[in-house]
Short mmCIF file of C-alpha atoms in Angstrom, two decimals:
data_model
loop_
_atom_site.label_atom_id
_atom_site.label_comp_id
_atom_site.label_asym_id
_atom_site.label_seq_id
_atom_site.Cartn_x
_atom_site.Cartn_y
_atom_site.Cartn_z
CA UNK A 1 19.91 -43.59 24.11
CA UNK A 2 18.66 -42.08 27.37
CA UNK A 3 20.61 -38.89 26.69
CA UNK A 4 19.11 -38.65 23.20
CA UNK A 5 15.55 -39.02 24.57
CA UNK A 6 16.24 -36.40 27.23
CA UNK A 7 17.50 -33.95 24.58
CA UNK A 8 14.42 -34.65 22.45
CA UNK A 9 12.09 -34.03 25.39
CA UNK A 10 13.96 -30.83 26.16
CA UNK A 11 13.56 -29.63 22.56
CA UNK A 12 9.83 -30.42 22.60
CA UNK A 13 9.41 -28.65 25.93
CA UNK A 14 11.29 -25.60 24.64
CA UNK A 15 9.13 -25.54 21.50
CA UNK A 16 5.94 -25.80 23.57
CA UNK A 17 7.09 -22.94 25.80
CA UNK A 18 7.83 -20.73 22.80
CA UNK A 19 4.41 -21.58 21.29
CA UNK A 20 2.65 -20.74 24.57
CA UNK A 21 4.59 -17.49 24.80
CA UNK A 22 3.61 -16.59 21.22
CA UNK A 23 -0.07 -17.33 21.90
CA UNK A 24 0.06 -15.23 25.04
CA UNK A 25 1.66 -12.34 23.16
CA UNK A 26 -1.00 -12.55 20.45
CA UNK A 27 -3.79 -12.57 23.05
CA UNK A 28 -2.23 -9.66 24.92
CA UNK A 29 -1.76 -7.73 21.69
CA UNK A 30 -5.42 -8.17 20.75
CA UNK A 31 -6.49 -6.99 24.19
CA UNK A 32 -4.23 -3.93 24.11
CA UNK A 33 -5.09 -3.08 20.51
CA UNK A 34 -1.51 -2.42 19.49
CA UNK A 35 -0.46 -2.84 15.88
CA UNK A 36 2.98 -2.96 14.29
CA UNK A 37 2.83 -1.52 10.77
CA UNK A 38 6.11 -1.64 8.83
CA UNK A 39 4.69 -0.44 5.48
CA UNK A 40 6.22 2.74 4.08
CA UNK A 41 2.90 4.62 4.06
CA UNK A 42 1.50 3.15 7.29
CA UNK A 43 -1.54 1.78 5.49
CA UNK A 44 -2.45 -0.72 8.24
CA UNK A 45 -2.48 1.78 11.09
CA UNK A 46 -4.41 4.93 11.84
CA UNK A 47 -3.05 8.15 10.39
CA UNK A 48 -2.37 11.15 12.60
CA UNK A 49 -5.24 12.98 10.91
CA UNK A 50 -7.65 10.15 11.79
CA UNK A 51 -6.59 10.22 15.43
CA UNK A 52 -6.87 14.01 15.60
CA UNK A 53 -10.39 13.89 14.12
CA UNK A 54 -11.75 12.12 17.25
CA UNK A 55 -9.20 13.03 19.91
CA UNK A 56 -10.83 16.33 20.88
CA UNK A 57 -14.54 15.60 20.54
CA UNK A 58 -16.54 17.96 22.75
CA UNK A 59 -19.74 15.89 22.69
CA UNK A 60 -20.82 12.37 21.69
CA UNK A 61 -20.41 11.43 18.04
CA UNK A 62 -22.84 8.72 16.95
CA UNK A 63 -22.10 6.72 13.81
CA UNK A 64 -24.89 4.53 12.45
CA UNK A 65 -23.47 1.92 10.10
CA UNK A 66 -26.11 0.96 7.52
CA UNK A 67 -24.48 -2.06 5.93
CA UNK A 68 -25.77 -5.29 4.42
CA UNK A 69 -24.22 -8.49 5.74
CA UNK A 70 -22.83 -11.42 3.77
CA UNK A 71 -21.93 -9.52 0.61
CA UNK A 72 -20.02 -11.40 -2.05
CA UNK A 73 -16.62 -10.36 -3.45
CA UNK A 74 -15.35 -7.75 -4.02
CA UNK A 75 -17.39 -6.21 -1.16
CA UNK A 76 -17.24 -9.09 1.32
CA UNK A 77 -14.64 -7.40 3.56
CA UNK A 78 -15.96 -3.84 3.51
CA UNK A 79 -18.36 -4.10 6.45
CA UNK A 80 -15.78 -5.61 8.79
CA UNK A 81 -13.10 -3.17 7.62
CA UNK A 82 -15.40 -0.24 8.47
CA UNK A 83 -16.19 -1.67 11.91
CA UNK A 84 -12.49 -2.29 12.59
CA UNK A 85 -11.68 1.29 11.62
CA UNK A 86 -14.39 2.70 13.90
CA UNK A 87 -13.18 0.45 16.74
CA UNK A 88 -9.64 1.80 16.30
CA UNK A 89 -10.94 5.37 16.28
CA UNK A 90 -12.96 4.69 19.42
CA UNK A 91 -9.76 4.00 21.35
CA UNK A 92 -8.79 7.66 20.92
CA UNK A 93 -12.25 9.21 21.37
CA UNK A 94 -12.33 9.05 25.18
CA UNK A 95 -15.67 7.23 25.14
CA UNK A 96 -17.41 9.82 22.94
CA UNK A 97 -17.63 7.71 19.77
CA UNK A 98 -20.72 5.48 19.66
CA UNK A 99 -21.32 3.01 16.84
CA UNK A 100 -24.66 1.39 15.95
CA UNK A 101 -24.59 -1.37 13.33
CA UNK A 102 -27.82 -1.92 11.41
CA UNK A 103 -28.60 -4.15 8.43
CA UNK A 104 -31.80 -2.74 6.91
CA UNK A 105 -31.91 -5.24 4.03
CA UNK A 106 -35.42 -6.62 3.63
CA UNK A 107 -36.94 -4.60 6.49
CA UNK A 108 -39.19 -1.78 5.18
CA UNK A 109 -39.14 0.08 8.50
CA UNK A 110 -35.34 0.06 8.70
CA UNK A 111 -35.07 0.98 5.01
CA UNK A 112 -37.23 4.03 5.72
CA UNK A 113 -35.04 4.95 8.72
CA UNK A 114 -31.92 4.67 6.58
CA UNK A 115 -33.51 6.91 3.94
CA UNK A 116 -34.34 9.53 6.59
CA UNK A 117 -30.68 9.40 7.63
CA UNK A 118 -29.62 10.00 4.03
CA UNK A 119 -28.41 6.47 3.22
CA UNK A 120 -30.15 4.83 0.28
CA UNK A 121 -29.88 1.33 -1.18
CA UNK A 122 -27.43 0.62 -3.97
CA UNK A 123 -27.99 -1.76 -6.90
CA UNK A 124 -25.91 -4.89 -6.43
CA UNK A 125 -25.29 -7.63 -8.98
CA UNK A 126 -23.29 -10.79 -8.43
CA UNK A 127 -22.66 -13.58 -10.89
CA UNK A 128 -20.82 -16.85 -10.41
CA UNK A 129 -20.79 -20.21 -12.16
CA UNK A 130 -23.80 -21.46 -10.20
CA UNK A 131 -25.92 -18.37 -9.51
CA UNK A 132 -26.82 -14.86 -10.59
CA UNK A 133 -28.09 -12.39 -8.00
CA UNK A 134 -29.49 -8.87 -8.34
CA UNK A 135 -30.69 -6.97 -5.29
CA UNK A 136 -30.43 -3.71 -3.37
CA UNK A 137 -27.85 -3.44 -0.60
CA UNK A 138 -26.64 -0.84 1.87
CA UNK A 139 -23.01 0.25 2.18
CA UNK A 140 -23.14 3.60 3.97
CA UNK A 141 -23.14 5.38 7.31
CA UNK A 142 -24.69 8.42 8.95
CA UNK A 143 -23.08 10.63 11.59
CA UNK A 144 -24.70 12.79 14.28
CA UNK A 145 -22.77 15.32 16.33
CA UNK A 146 -25.10 17.48 18.37
CA UNK A 147 -27.42 19.16 15.87
CA UNK A 148 -25.13 18.43 12.92
CA UNK A 149 -25.74 15.51 10.61
CA UNK A 150 -23.47 13.96 8.00
CA UNK A 151 -23.81 11.10 5.55
CA UNK A 152 -21.48 8.72 3.75
CA UNK A 153 -23.77 7.40 1.04
CA UNK A 154 -21.51 4.60 -0.14
CA UNK A 155 -18.17 3.08 0.85
CA UNK A 156 -17.22 0.97 -2.17
CA UNK A 157 -13.43 1.35 -1.87
CA UNK A 158 -11.25 -0.10 0.89
CA UNK A 159 -8.35 2.09 -0.29
CA UNK A 160 -10.37 5.26 0.40
CA UNK A 161 -12.23 4.00 3.48
CA UNK A 162 -10.22 5.93 6.06
CA UNK A 163 -10.26 9.08 3.93
CA UNK A 164 -14.06 8.97 3.50
CA UNK A 165 -14.68 8.36 7.21
CA UNK A 166 -12.23 11.01 8.44
CA UNK A 167 -13.54 13.56 5.96
CA UNK A 168 -17.12 12.91 7.14
CA UNK A 169 -16.10 13.20 10.81
CA UNK A 170 -14.30 16.47 10.18
CA UNK A 171 -17.29 17.80 8.25
CA UNK A 172 -19.69 17.34 11.20
CA UNK A 173 -17.27 18.28 13.98
CA UNK A 174 -15.82 21.44 12.41
CA UNK A 175 -17.61 24.70 13.05
CA UNK A 176 -19.30 25.98 9.86
CA UNK A 177 -17.35 29.23 10.06
CA UNK A 178 -14.07 27.29 10.08
CA UNK A 179 -14.79 25.18 6.99
CA UNK A 180 -13.09 26.37 3.78
CA UNK A 181 -15.18 27.89 1.01
CA UNK A 182 -14.36 26.62 -2.49
CA UNK A 183 -15.56 28.41 -5.62
CA UNK A 184 -15.74 27.25 -9.25
CA UNK A 185 -15.38 30.14 -11.70
CA UNK A 186 -18.01 30.41 -14.46
CA UNK A 187 -18.86 32.84 -17.23
CA UNK A 188 -16.13 32.11 -19.80
CA UNK A 189 -17.15 28.76 -21.29
CA UNK A 190 -16.14 26.68 -18.27
CA UNK A 191 -18.06 23.46 -17.56
CA UNK A 192 -20.71 23.87 -14.87
CA UNK A 193 -20.23 21.14 -12.22
CA UNK A 194 -23.75 21.64 -10.87
CA UNK A 195 -25.28 20.50 -14.18
CA UNK A 196 -22.92 17.58 -14.82
CA UNK A 197 -24.51 14.08 -14.95
CA UNK A 198 -24.39 12.30 -11.60
CA UNK A 199 -22.15 9.54 -12.95
CA UNK A 200 -19.63 11.91 -14.55
CA UNK A 201 -16.12 12.57 -13.16
CA UNK A 202 -16.94 16.28 -12.72
CA UNK A 203 -19.99 15.44 -10.59
CA UNK A 204 -17.89 13.11 -8.48
CA UNK A 205 -15.32 15.88 -8.00
CA UNK A 206 -18.13 18.27 -7.03
CA UNK A 207 -19.25 15.88 -4.29
CA UNK A 208 -15.68 15.53 -3.03
CA UNK A 209 -15.22 19.28 -2.86
CA UNK A 210 -18.57 19.73 -1.14
CA UNK A 211 -17.43 17.26 1.51
CA UNK A 212 -14.18 19.21 1.86
CA UNK A 213 -15.97 22.48 2.65
CA UNK A 214 -18.72 24.69 1.29
CA UNK A 215 -18.74 24.58 -2.51
CA UNK A 216 -20.47 26.82 -5.03
CA UNK A 217 -20.09 28.32 -8.47
CA UNK A 218 -19.10 31.98 -8.62
CA UNK A 219 -18.52 34.66 -11.20
CA UNK A 220 -20.19 35.78 -14.38
CA UNK A 221 -19.60 38.78 -16.57
CA UNK A 222 -18.02 41.53 -14.41
CA UNK A 223 -19.01 39.86 -11.12
CA UNK A 224 -16.46 40.19 -8.30
CA UNK A 225 -15.33 37.01 -6.56
CA UNK A 226 -16.92 36.99 -3.08
CA UNK A 227 -14.66 37.81 -0.14
CA UNK A 228 -15.63 34.64 1.73
CA UNK A 229 -14.24 32.35 -1.00
CA UNK A 230 -10.95 30.82 0.14
CA UNK A 231 -10.03 28.93 -3.02
CA UNK A 232 -11.04 29.41 -6.65
CA UNK A 233 -10.93 26.73 -9.35
CA UNK A 234 -10.42 27.99 -12.90
CA UNK A 235 -11.22 24.99 -15.10
CA UNK A 236 -11.16 24.85 -18.91
CA UNK A 237 -12.21 28.37 -19.93
CA UNK A 238 -13.01 28.31 -23.66
CA UNK A 239 -14.10 31.92 -24.25
CA UNK A 240 -11.99 35.08 -23.97
CA UNK A 241 -11.96 36.33 -20.38
CA UNK A 242 -12.76 40.06 -20.33
CA UNK A 243 -10.17 42.33 -18.77
CA UNK A 244 -12.63 43.33 -16.05
CA UNK A 245 -12.84 39.69 -14.95
CA UNK A 246 -9.05 39.44 -14.95
CA UNK A 247 -9.11 42.40 -12.55
CA UNK A 248 -11.51 40.49 -10.30
CA UNK A 249 -9.28 37.39 -10.45
CA UNK A 250 -6.17 39.47 -9.83
CA UNK A 251 -7.65 41.23 -6.81
CA UNK A 252 -8.92 37.94 -5.40
CA UNK A 253 -5.30 36.77 -5.26
CA UNK A 254 -4.13 40.14 -3.93
CA UNK A 255 -6.30 39.69 -0.84
CA UNK A 256 -4.88 36.21 -0.20
CA UNK A 257 -7.18 33.99 -2.23
CA UNK A 258 -5.79 30.68 -3.52
CA UNK A 259 -6.22 29.66 -7.16
CA UNK A 260 -5.93 26.39 -9.09
CA UNK A 261 -5.83 26.83 -12.87
CA UNK A 262 -6.46 23.92 -15.24
CA UNK A 263 -6.02 25.34 -18.73
CA UNK A 264 -4.26 24.39 -21.94
CA UNK A 265 -2.93 26.30 -24.90
CA UNK A 266 -5.26 24.40 -27.25
CA UNK A 267 -8.97 23.55 -27.35
CA UNK A 268 -10.13 20.22 -28.85
CA UNK A 269 -13.33 19.81 -30.87
CA UNK A 270 -14.09 16.10 -30.61
CA UNK A 271 -16.99 16.26 -33.05
CA UNK A 272 -14.96 17.76 -35.86
CA UNK A 273 -11.70 16.14 -34.74
CA UNK A 274 -9.88 19.48 -34.80
CA UNK A 275 -7.67 21.51 -32.50
CA UNK A 276 -7.70 25.28 -32.20
CA UNK A 277 -5.63 27.75 -30.23
CA UNK A 278 -7.08 28.60 -26.82
CA UNK A 279 -8.39 32.15 -26.60
CA UNK A 280 -9.03 32.38 -22.86
CA UNK A 281 -6.53 35.21 -22.43
CA UNK A 282 -5.04 33.92 -19.17
CA UNK A 283 -1.42 33.99 -20.35
CA UNK A 284 -0.58 37.60 -19.36
CA UNK A 285 -1.98 37.16 -15.86
CA UNK A 286 -0.35 33.75 -15.36
CA UNK A 287 2.97 35.13 -16.58
CA UNK A 288 2.77 37.98 -14.08
CA UNK A 289 2.15 35.44 -11.30
CA UNK A 290 5.19 33.40 -12.41
CA UNK A 291 3.79 30.64 -14.68
CA UNK A 292 4.27 30.61 -18.46
CA UNK A 293 1.61 28.64 -20.38
CA UNK A 294 2.91 27.46 -23.74
CA UNK A 295 1.05 27.42 -27.06
CA UNK A 296 2.28 24.00 -28.21
CA UNK A 297 0.43 20.74 -27.70
CA UNK A 298 2.23 17.81 -26.07
CA UNK A 299 2.23 14.27 -27.47
CA UNK A 300 3.47 10.93 -26.21
CA UNK A 301 3.25 7.99 -28.63
CA UNK A 302 4.47 5.45 -26.07
CA UNK A 303 2.50 6.27 -22.91
CA UNK A 304 -1.06 7.45 -23.42
CA UNK A 305 -4.60 6.92 -22.16
CA UNK A 306 -7.66 5.51 -23.92
CA UNK A 307 -10.13 8.10 -25.23
CA UNK A 308 -13.42 7.69 -27.07
CA UNK A 309 -13.19 9.63 -30.35
CA UNK A 310 -15.71 9.82 -33.22
CA UNK A 311 -14.23 8.01 -36.23
CA UNK A 312 -15.76 7.53 -39.69
CA UNK A 313 -15.58 3.92 -40.89
CA UNK A 314 -17.45 2.65 -43.93
CA UNK A 315 -19.28 5.94 -44.30
CA UNK A 316 -20.61 5.75 -40.73
CA UNK A 317 -19.50 7.87 -37.79
CA UNK A 318 -19.14 6.07 -34.47
CA UNK A 319 -17.30 6.38 -31.19
CA UNK A 320 -14.15 4.28 -31.12
CA UNK A 321 -11.86 3.75 -28.14
CA UNK A 322 -8.37 4.71 -29.23
CA UNK A 323 -5.11 5.69 -27.54
CA UNK A 324 -4.14 8.97 -29.19
CA UNK A 325 -0.71 10.49 -28.43
CA UNK A 326 -2.52 13.62 -27.25
CA UNK A 327 -3.83 11.82 -24.13
CA UNK A 328 -0.38 11.55 -22.62
CA UNK A 329 0.44 9.72 -19.40
CA UNK A 330 3.47 10.51 -17.27
CA UNK A 331 5.15 8.96 -14.25
CA UNK A 332 7.77 11.69 -13.87
CA UNK A 333 6.60 13.43 -10.71
CA UNK A 334 8.44 15.24 -7.94
CA UNK A 335 8.35 12.50 -5.29
CA UNK A 336 9.45 14.98 -2.63
CA UNK A 337 6.11 16.82 -2.91
CA UNK A 338 3.32 15.33 -0.81
CA UNK A 339 0.59 16.27 -3.30
CA UNK A 340 2.00 14.02 -6.04
CA UNK A 341 4.35 11.70 -4.13
CA UNK A 342 1.98 8.72 -4.00
CA UNK A 343 0.39 9.12 -7.45
CA UNK A 344 1.40 6.20 -9.67
CA UNK A 345 0.87 8.35 -12.79
CA UNK A 346 -0.86 11.46 -14.10
CA UNK A 347 -3.12 11.60 -17.17
CA UNK A 348 -2.99 14.91 -19.07
CA UNK A 349 -5.06 14.98 -22.29
CA UNK A 350 -4.53 17.87 -24.72
CA UNK A 351 -1.81 19.36 -22.53
CA UNK A 352 0.51 22.29 -23.09
CA UNK A 353 3.82 22.95 -21.31
CA UNK A 354 3.83 25.15 -18.21
CA UNK A 355 7.18 26.60 -17.15
CA UNK A 356 8.31 28.88 -14.36
CA UNK A 357 8.94 32.47 -15.35
CA UNK A 358 12.58 33.54 -15.45
CA UNK A 359 13.08 35.33 -13.23
CA UNK A 360 10.19 34.70 -10.87
CA UNK A 361 8.54 37.80 -9.40
CA UNK A 362 10.24 39.08 -6.28
CA UNK A 363 8.85 37.36 -3.20
CA UNK A 364 7.49 34.36 -5.17
CA UNK A 365 8.83 30.81 -4.99
CA UNK A 366 8.00 28.16 -7.57
CA UNK A 367 8.39 24.43 -8.13
CA UNK A 368 7.70 22.08 -11.02
CA UNK A 369 5.67 19.12 -9.79
CA UNK A 370 5.01 17.17 -12.98
CA UNK A 371 6.95 16.69 -16.23
CA UNK A 372 6.21 14.58 -19.28
CA UNK A 373 8.31 11.49 -19.84
CA UNK A 374 11.50 11.88 -21.89
CA UNK A 375 9.94 10.39 -25.04
CA UNK A 376 7.21 13.06 -25.25
CA UNK A 377 7.25 15.80 -27.87
CA UNK A 378 5.88 19.32 -28.34
CA UNK A 379 4.30 20.43 -31.59
CA UNK A 380 3.07 23.79 -32.82
CA UNK A 381 0.27 24.41 -35.27
CA UNK A 382 -1.39 20.99 -34.92
CA UNK A 383 -5.01 21.24 -36.04
CA UNK A 384 -6.15 17.66 -36.67
CA UNK A 385 -7.16 15.01 -34.14
CA UNK A 386 -7.17 12.19 -36.68
CA UNK A 387 -5.68 9.25 -34.71
CA UNK A 388 -4.03 7.78 -37.80
CA UNK A 389 -2.25 11.02 -38.69
CA UNK A 390 -1.04 11.52 -35.12
CA UNK A 391 0.90 8.26 -35.10
CA UNK A 392 3.55 9.71 -37.41
CA UNK A 393 5.94 12.23 -35.88
CA UNK A 394 6.21 15.62 -37.57
CA UNK A 395 9.73 16.90 -38.38
CA UNK A 396 9.00 20.11 -36.47
CA UNK A 397 8.30 18.32 -33.18
CA UNK A 398 10.70 18.87 -30.27
CA UNK A 399 11.34 15.76 -28.20
CA UNK A 400 12.10 15.77 -24.49
CA UNK A 401 10.65 16.15 -21.02
CA UNK A 402 8.40 19.19 -20.61
CA UNK A 403 7.01 20.65 -17.36
CA UNK A 404 3.20 20.48 -17.21
CA UNK A 405 2.39 21.51 -13.62
CA UNK A 406 3.87 24.21 -11.43
CA UNK A 407 3.15 25.39 -7.90
CA UNK A 408 3.78 28.97 -6.75
CA UNK A 409 3.70 30.55 -3.31
CA UNK A 410 4.54 33.89 -1.76
CA UNK A 411 3.47 37.50 -2.27
CA UNK A 412 2.36 38.03 -5.86
CA UNK A 413 2.47 41.33 -7.78
CA UNK A 414 -0.68 42.63 -9.44
CA UNK A 415 -0.94 42.51 -13.22
CA UNK A 416 -2.47 45.98 -13.23
CA UNK A 417 0.32 47.97 -11.61
CA UNK A 418 0.84 51.04 -13.82
CA UNK A 419 -1.81 49.91 -16.32
CA UNK A 420 -4.93 51.68 -17.43
CA UNK A 421 -7.90 50.01 -15.81
CA UNK A 422 -10.83 48.86 -17.96
CA UNK A 423 -14.32 50.29 -17.77
CA UNK A 424 -16.89 48.24 -15.93
CA UNK A 425 -19.25 46.16 -18.07
CA UNK A 426 -21.82 46.53 -15.32
CA UNK A 427 -22.78 50.19 -15.79
CA UNK A 428 -24.20 50.41 -12.29
CA UNK A 429 -20.97 49.20 -10.67
CA UNK A 430 -18.47 51.79 -9.42
CA UNK A 431 -15.24 52.16 -11.42
CA UNK A 432 -12.15 50.27 -10.30
CA UNK A 433 -10.21 52.23 -7.71
CA UNK A 434 -7.70 51.63 -4.93
CA UNK A 435 -6.56 48.28 -6.29
CA UNK A 436 -4.04 46.32 -4.27
CA UNK A 437 -0.64 46.02 -5.94
CA UNK A 438 0.82 43.17 -3.87
CA UNK A 439 -0.84 40.11 -2.40
CA UNK A 440 -0.98 38.68 1.06
CA UNK A 441 0.95 35.37 1.31
CA UNK A 442 -0.94 32.83 -0.79
CA UNK A 443 -0.60 29.92 -3.23
CA UNK A 444 -1.31 29.25 -6.92
CA UNK A 445 -1.17 25.95 -8.83
CA UNK A 446 -1.21 25.74 -12.64
CA UNK A 447 -1.81 22.56 -14.66
CA UNK A 448 -1.38 22.72 -18.44
CA UNK A 449 -4.34 20.42 -19.17
CA UNK A 450 -7.97 21.48 -18.92
CA UNK A 451 -9.05 17.84 -19.16
CA UNK A 452 -6.94 16.72 -16.19
CA UNK A 453 -9.90 17.55 -13.94
CA UNK A 454 -12.03 14.79 -15.49
CA UNK A 455 -9.16 12.30 -15.80
CA UNK A 456 -7.22 12.84 -12.56
CA UNK A 457 -9.60 13.59 -9.66
CA UNK A 458 -6.99 12.57 -7.07
CA UNK A 459 -4.53 15.10 -8.50
CA UNK A 460 -7.23 17.79 -8.27
CA UNK A 461 -8.15 16.84 -4.70
CA UNK A 462 -4.50 16.81 -3.60
CA UNK A 463 -3.94 20.19 -5.27
CA UNK A 464 -6.92 21.63 -3.40
CA UNK A 465 -5.59 20.29 -0.10
CA UNK A 466 -2.13 21.74 -0.82
CA UNK A 467 -3.62 25.13 -1.63
CA UNK A 468 -5.61 25.01 1.61
CA UNK A 469 -2.47 23.80 3.42
CA UNK A 470 -4.15 20.59 4.59
CA UNK A 471 -1.33 18.09 4.21
CA UNK A 472 -3.11 15.56 6.45
CA UNK A 473 -5.78 14.65 3.89
CA UNK A 474 -3.12 14.30 1.19
CA UNK A 475 -1.33 11.80 3.40
CA UNK A 476 -4.47 9.71 3.95
CA UNK A 477 -5.38 9.76 0.27
CA UNK A 478 -1.97 8.40 -0.67
CA UNK A 479 -2.06 5.50 1.82
CA UNK A 480 -2.68 2.18 0.12
CA UNK A 481 -2.58 3.69 -3.35
CA UNK A 482 -1.05 1.86 -6.26
CA UNK A 483 2.64 1.34 -5.83
CA UNK A 484 4.88 4.11 -7.10
CA UNK A 485 6.82 2.97 -10.18
CA UNK A 486 10.28 1.68 -9.28
CA UNK A 487 13.31 3.53 -10.55
CA UNK A 488 16.16 1.57 -12.09
CA UNK A 489 19.05 1.22 -9.60
CA UNK A 490 22.47 2.63 -10.37
CA UNK A 491 25.32 0.31 -11.37
CA UNK A 492 26.82 0.33 -7.87
CA UNK A 493 23.42 -0.31 -6.27
CA UNK A 494 22.79 -3.20 -8.67
CA UNK A 495 26.12 -4.82 -7.76
CA UNK A 496 25.37 -4.57 -4.04
CA UNK A 497 21.88 -6.01 -4.59
CA UNK A 498 23.26 -8.99 -6.51
CA UNK A 499 25.93 -9.56 -3.88
CA UNK A 500 23.27 -9.54 -1.15
CA UNK A 501 21.02 -11.93 -3.08
CA UNK A 502 23.84 -14.45 -3.54
CA UNK A 503 25.87 -13.76 -0.42
CA UNK A 504 23.10 -13.94 2.20
CA UNK A 505 21.98 -17.51 1.32
CA UNK A 506 25.61 -18.65 1.06
CA UNK A 507 26.33 -17.18 4.50
CA UNK A 508 23.33 -19.01 6.00
CA UNK A 509 24.44 -22.29 4.41
CA UNK A 510 27.96 -21.82 5.77
CA UNK A 511 26.66 -21.07 9.27
CA UNK A 512 24.40 -24.13 9.11
CA UNK A 513 27.28 -26.36 8.02
CA UNK A 514 29.46 -24.97 10.80
CA UNK A 515 26.74 -25.58 13.40
CA UNK A 516 26.23 -29.15 12.16
CA UNK A 517 29.94 -29.86 12.30
CA UNK A 518 30.26 -28.52 15.85
CA UNK A 519 27.22 -30.53 16.95
CA UNK A 520 28.66 -33.71 15.46
CA UNK A 521 31.95 -33.07 17.20
#
């Protein structure tokens, strides 16, 4: 009996020692600020880009956090998450990161100060079983770095918190001359992002690009693309592009400019529910660069996105949310490419196939980043958007997986080598002369859906970062994103998985039985 009590006391003492050791380790860990993150994307630790954004500060960076306290779900953790992130960043800033936390809610003087800093109140509504609340709250921050000032107007997403903060820090700490210049081509029926409604996807993309660098619209009839533009977005041209403008686009690439093209082989008319062939005239130039834009339209009757289409019912025309096969969704992405690796899916309404030219121009390398799923189909001559008619497959449709996004890099040949050059539309402009015939090393991305810009802003942002060779922001944007769809294991992998699921518990039971038997003996 005495021996049994002694063993029991020894076990309790050992347990108490282990508990004390664990508490000491936890306390030491909190003091040191170390964190062990075993997730595949490192979502619970700081990214390298975040550390680099504050590691070489030359002067104090002051962040004023304008945030309301005691918010209800789903925003109840945002304030503390922001403060934790800034605390982590401060450990690498060598004492140059200063954080002021202010709750201006209900204080007119502080509200005015927040407004002068660029942070304005947001409408906030909360409803539960026992109360309904509507008020204005603050969820932003302002940054001051010398004479430069930056603003994060709202931080509604925990998934994008680190990206928003790092992007704002880089915006105020980077010299203006070093920030990239992004242009949006106009003059051929493209949507104008500067006139888009504030709550539209295009306006949101405009704000993202403006935070990425300087952003402006460029172009017009026979207007050269400015030399200081680093990247040009060609989005949904509906009108024929004059040859003189193709010369300007071509020469922009020849001098090393990067281009992202979002264009389809068809143009939808949602009012008349019709499709027509695209007449933008980009195909010859794209083909010369190494990308072949098809004329067919792609459909997927199994995986598609909801669209609002005008439908006539009972003699009345109204918008109805439907899932037409033309708004296809795909999960078949090249997971080895950082720009699309973490995307759970891509939405490509009214898409056409985009293939790599065979052969590619000498000195050009190309990759397919996105394909449709295997159950998609390609159809020529489709002219109706009637949702009912689209549900039935046409005998002429070709079924299979079709490439819809390609990326090209290298030295591109000019489209106008050995060709007669067009006359200038601008009569006062000098004639084209001394055109470059081969480009400096550069990059081009082509997506076969003009509407992908409004439906996939993360794809657009990642494409811009790839073109500008900023892989760091792509990595942050993918952290904490929706989980990538799992691929079915092979037969051998499935057998090993089943063996592990059954064998591991059986092994533990056997070891436990053996230990019990030895202890009894």
